[in-house]
Tab-separated table of C-alpha atoms in Angstrom:
chain	number	residue	atom	x	y	z
Q	127	GLN	CA	77.266	106.548	89.173
Q	128	SER	CA	76.398	109.176	86.431
Q	129	ALA	CA	76.919	113.270	87.333
Q	130	LEU	CA	73.697	114.880	87.951
Q	131	THR	CA	72.284	117.014	85.411
Q	132	GLN	CA	72.109	120.621	85.708
Q	133	PRO	CA	71.562	123.570	83.064
Q	134	ARG	CA	75.093	124.266	80.892
Q	135	SER	CA	74.580	128.242	81.491
Q	136	MET	CA	72.136	130.270	82.844
Q	137	SER	CA	72.027	134.520	82.892
Q	138	GLY	CA	70.680	136.980	85.059
Q	139	SER	CA	71.166	140.961	85.364
Q	140	PRO	CA	72.174	142.862	88.345
Q	141	GLY	CA	69.553	142.157	90.680
Q	142	GLN	CA	67.748	139.613	88.823
Q	143	SER	CA	67.065	135.823	90.299
Q	144	VAL	CA	68.200	132.414	88.815
Q	145	THR	CA	67.676	129.079	89.282
Q	146	ILE	CA	69.883	126.298	88.975
Q	147	SER	CA	68.258	122.202	88.579
Q	148	CYS	CA	70.211	119.393	90.085
Q	149	THR	CA	68.870	116.119	89.079
Q	150	GLY	CA	69.612	113.292	90.254
Q	151	THR	CA	68.297	109.310	91.089
Q	152	SER	CA	66.833	107.651	93.707
Q	153	SER	CA	70.017	106.632	94.643
Q	154	ASP	CA	71.085	109.814	95.143
Q	155	VAL	CA	69.854	112.770	95.431
Q	156	GLY	CA	66.046	111.267	95.876
Q	157	PRO	CA	66.880	109.140	99.077
Q	158	TYR	CA	68.909	111.429	100.962
Q	159	ASN	CA	69.110	115.509	101.994
Q	160	PHE	CA	72.634	115.830	101.636
Q	161	VAL	CA	73.024	118.098	98.485
Q	162	SER	CA	75.636	120.430	98.756
Q	163	TRP	CA	76.448	123.466	96.057
Q	164	TYR	CA	79.336	124.612	95.386
Q	165	GLN	CA	80.585	128.014	93.564
Q	166	HIS	CA	84.464	127.270	91.722
Q	167	HIS	CA	85.941	130.264	89.572
Q	168	PRO	CA	88.412	129.898	87.070
Q	169	GLY	CA	92.205	129.521	88.159
Q	170	LYS	CA	90.739	129.374	92.666
Q	171	ALA	CA	89.047	126.639	94.612
Q	172	PRO	CA	85.603	125.544	94.362
Q	173	LYS	CA	83.124	127.512	98.175
Q	174	LEU	CA	81.269	125.181	99.799
Q	175	MET	CA	78.144	127.325	99.367
Q	176	ILE	CA	75.097	125.107	100.461
Q	177	TYR	CA	74.472	121.968	102.617
Q	178	ASP	CA	72.593	119.564	103.505
Q	179	VAL	CA	70.324	120.620	100.982
Q	180	ASN	CA	69.282	123.707	102.260
Q	181	LYS	CA	71.898	125.279	105.353
Q	182	ARG	CA	74.535	128.554	104.046
Q	183	PRO	CA	78.062	128.123	105.728
Q	184	SER	CA	78.769	131.503	108.386
Q	185	GLY	CA	79.634	133.880	105.696
Q	186	VAL	CA	77.396	132.931	102.994
Q	187	PRO	CA	75.102	135.617	101.480
Q	188	ASP	CA	71.734	134.855	102.643
Q	189	ARG	CA	70.788	135.471	98.418
Q	190	PHE	CA	72.531	131.843	98.339
Q	191	SER	CA	69.615	129.091	99.026
Q	192	GLY	CA	68.711	125.428	98.371
Q	193	SER	CA	65.942	123.154	98.115
Q	194	LYS	CA	64.712	119.723	96.884
Q	195	SER	CA	61.514	117.639	95.281
Q	196	GLY	CA	62.169	114.182	94.612
Q	197	ASN	CA	65.459	113.612	92.558
Q	198	THR	CA	65.403	117.548	92.104
Q	199	ALA	CA	67.533	119.964	94.040
Q	200	SER	CA	68.049	123.377	93.038
Q	201	LEU	CA	70.019	126.718	94.696
Q	202	THR	CA	68.357	130.202	94.163
Q	203	ILE	CA	70.492	133.238	93.613
Q	204	SER	CA	68.597	136.506	94.745
Q	205	GLY	CA	69.454	139.830	94.150
Q	206	LEU	CA	72.260	138.854	91.268
Q	207	GLN	CA	75.635	141.053	91.758
Q	208	ALA	CA	78.934	140.860	89.259
Q	209	GLU	CA	80.840	138.829	91.493
Q	210	ASP	CA	78.070	136.025	91.270
Q	211	GLU	CA	79.500	134.961	87.841
Q	212	ALA	CA	80.670	131.620	88.383
Q	213	ASP	CA	80.150	128.090	88.340
Q	214	TYR	CA	77.766	126.160	90.192
Q	215	TYR	CA	77.689	122.409	90.152
Q	216	CYS	CA	75.654	120.587	92.906
Q	217	CYS	CA	76.639	117.106	94.396
Q	218	SER	CA	74.919	114.750	96.344
Q	219	TYR	CA	75.355	111.661	98.144
Q	220	ALA	CA	74.921	108.491	97.144
Q	221	GLY	CA	75.241	106.042	100.005
Q	222	SER	CA	78.417	104.511	101.509
Q	223	TYR	CA	80.191	107.716	101.570
Q	224	THR	CA	80.580	107.763	97.946
Q	225	PHE	CA	79.757	111.040	96.071
Q	226	VAL	CA	79.056	112.172	93.077
Q	227	PHE	CA	79.150	115.862	91.505
Q	228	GLY	CA	76.958	118.027	88.927
Q	229	THR	CA	77.455	118.227	85.609
Q	230	GLY	CA	77.740	121.897	86.311
Q	231	THR	CA	76.155	125.671	85.572
Q	232	LYS	CA	77.822	128.959	84.301
Q	233	VAL	CA	76.131	131.691	85.606
Q	234	THR	CA	76.628	134.876	83.449
Q	235	VAL	CA	75.847	138.400	85.723
Q	236	LEU	CA	74.438	140.739	82.499
R	81	GLN	CA	88.481	125.487	110.776
R	82	VAL	CA	90.614	123.636	108.096
R	83	GLN	CA	93.535	124.856	105.997
R	84	LEU	CA	94.623	122.163	102.909
R	85	VAL	CA	97.963	122.791	101.690
R	86	GLN	CA	98.164	119.909	98.423
R	87	SER	CA	101.854	118.854	96.685
R	88	GLY	CA	102.861	120.722	93.336
R	89	ALA	CA	102.411	120.424	89.954
R	90	GLU	CA	104.142	116.845	88.649
R	91	VAL	CA	104.551	116.454	85.096
R	92	LYS	CA	104.485	112.280	84.404
R	93	ARG	CA	104.709	109.953	81.738
R	94	PRO	CA	102.223	107.381	80.029
R	95	GLY	CA	101.162	104.185	82.377
R	96	SER	CA	103.334	105.149	85.079
R	97	SER	CA	101.930	106.473	88.178
R	98	VAL	CA	101.367	109.744	90.696
R	99	LYS	CA	100.771	110.445	94.612
R	100	VAL	CA	99.797	113.473	95.128
R	101	SER	CA	99.520	114.871	99.242
R	102	CYS	CA	97.253	116.910	101.212
R	103	LYS	CA	98.392	118.436	104.089
R	104	ALA	CA	95.589	119.480	107.105
R	105	SER	CA	96.322	122.344	109.694
R	106	GLY	CA	93.095	124.007	112.014
R	107	ASP	CA	90.499	121.457	113.804
R	108	THR	CA	90.501	117.670	113.523
R	109	PHE	CA	91.657	115.400	111.273
R	110	SER	CA	90.757	111.814	111.841
R	111	ASN	CA	86.789	112.767	112.114
R	112	SER	CA	87.056	114.178	109.332
R	113	GLY	CA	86.167	112.349	106.084
R	114	PHE	CA	88.776	113.370	102.955
R	115	ASN	CA	87.749	113.517	99.608
R	116	TRP	CA	89.293	114.147	95.959
R	117	VAL	CA	88.242	116.097	93.512
R	118	ARG	CA	89.773	116.421	89.994
R	119	GLN	CA	88.541	118.817	87.385
R	120	ALA	CA	89.960	118.141	83.806
R	121	PRO	CA	91.004	121.219	81.043
R	122	GLY	CA	87.222	122.511	80.048
R	123	GLN	CA	85.258	119.930	82.662
R	124	GLY	CA	83.540	119.822	85.149
R	125	LEU	CA	84.229	118.683	88.593
R	126	GLU	CA	84.102	115.207	89.660
R	127	TRP	CA	84.148	112.969	92.393
R	128	MET	CA	87.148	110.590	92.810
R	129	GLY	CA	87.153	109.100	96.542
R	130	GLY	CA	86.993	109.779	99.707
R	131	ILE	CA	88.350	108.237	103.446
R	132	ILE	CA	87.227	108.993	107.028
R	133	PRO	CA	90.499	108.078	109.118
R	134	ILE	CA	88.742	106.975	111.824
R	135	PHE	CA	87.176	104.696	110.126
R	136	GLY	CA	90.308	103.717	107.325
R	137	THR	CA	88.151	102.297	104.571
R	138	PRO	CA	88.009	104.426	101.504
R	139	ASN	CA	85.107	104.805	99.151
R	140	TYR	CA	86.380	104.938	95.184
R	141	ALA	CA	84.264	105.916	92.617
R	142	GLN	CA	83.673	103.063	90.329
R	143	LYS	CA	85.423	104.516	87.194
R	144	PHE	CA	88.587	104.697	89.733
R	145	GLN	CA	88.142	101.525	90.985
R	146	GLY	CA	91.251	99.565	90.347
R	147	ARG	CA	93.047	102.592	89.287
R	148	VAL	CA	93.188	104.654	92.620
R	149	THR	CA	94.562	104.356	96.332
R	150	ILE	CA	93.989	106.763	98.816
R	151	THR	CA	95.532	106.915	102.409
R	152	THR	CA	96.292	108.920	105.102
R	153	ASP	CA	98.161	109.257	107.823
R	154	GLU	CA	96.890	110.388	111.249
R	155	SER	CA	100.531	110.834	112.780
R	156	THR	CA	101.226	113.986	109.901
R	157	ARG	CA	97.808	114.813	109.112
R	158	THR	CA	98.097	113.988	105.949
R	159	ALA	CA	96.173	112.645	103.174
R	160	TYR	CA	96.954	110.643	100.280
R	161	LEU	CA	95.867	110.091	96.090
R	162	GLU	CA	97.375	107.285	93.721
R	163	LEU	CA	96.648	107.405	90.632
R	164	ARG	CA	97.850	104.604	88.760
R	165	SER	CA	98.204	103.555	84.392
R	166	LEU	CA	97.752	107.126	83.692
R	167	ARG	CA	97.326	108.324	79.943
R	168	SER	CA	96.451	112.020	78.934
R	169	GLU	CA	93.196	112.098	79.627
R	170	ASP	CA	94.044	112.105	83.829
R	171	THR	CA	96.081	115.340	82.815
R	172	ALA	CA	93.781	116.934	85.521
R	173	MET	CA	93.625	119.600	88.556
R	174	PHE	CA	93.542	117.001	91.241
R	175	TYR	CA	92.018	119.178	94.462
R	176	CYS	CA	91.120	117.536	98.192
R	177	ALA	CA	88.503	118.770	100.109
R	178	ARG	CA	87.899	118.283	104.100
R	179	ASP	CA	84.009	116.906	104.590
R	180	GLY	CA	83.684	118.671	108.444
R	181	THR	CA	79.591	116.792	108.495
R	182	LEU	CA	80.903	113.499	107.094
R	183	ARG	CA	77.988	114.394	104.616
R	184	GLY	CA	79.515	116.153	101.914
R	185	SER	CA	79.543	119.519	102.774
R	186	TYR	CA	83.111	120.324	101.619
R	187	ASP	CA	84.058	123.171	103.596
R	188	SER	CA	87.856	123.648	102.831
R	189	TRP	CA	89.667	122.998	99.880
R	190	GLY	CA	93.526	122.576	98.909
R	191	GLN	CA	94.882	125.082	96.217
R	192	GLY	CA	94.740	121.994	93.580
R	193	THR	CA	97.657	120.373	92.337
R	194	LEU	CA	97.941	120.189	88.383
R	195	VAL	CA	99.071	116.673	86.853
R	196	THR	CA	99.985	116.952	83.622
R	197	VAL	CA	100.730	113.487	81.904
R	198	SER	CA	101.904	113.595	78.416
R	199	SER	CA	104.871	111.466	76.681
């Protein structure tokens, strides 16, 4: 159960788009469409942004979208806003009600 | 929606155990999944284990097998995490998270419980 691989950091100017990758294996991301994404501001609880690869919970702006191809899932933030600056984590089902998180990506809004 | 309230911060000696609670209110309990996630200082989120009360059998990350126990008490709508043989590297914020779809969509989180392991 190794952590999913994410880029350590990404940045963009307000209004731009960023896409965060999340690379797993044929044991977690690959066989299941159960990838979720979390936004985490320091000192606060994480917040669910995407689940089941590309579904948004109510209240999450449609600027956030998810996709998956093979063993890699992606989160795209379109039209970056200052409040999007945070750490983002992917999480994948890995069978038998076990899960694995990604290494986390710090998004900076320039 | 579900509201999750965790027990307070703990300071523990190396080699001891800690038990953290997570009380749920607002939505169904037994049909949800309750998972525990920790974040050590400067590190990322790490899944420790989870349980679906209606099924009862917990599942754990290999890293914590033998050292962790996750249980629930349906009468009080509370989930518990016990971690044994604590070491300094276990110093972390521990979160409980409710999985509403049983597919890893953690839609409600507790406020976190800071566990400090120090001699």
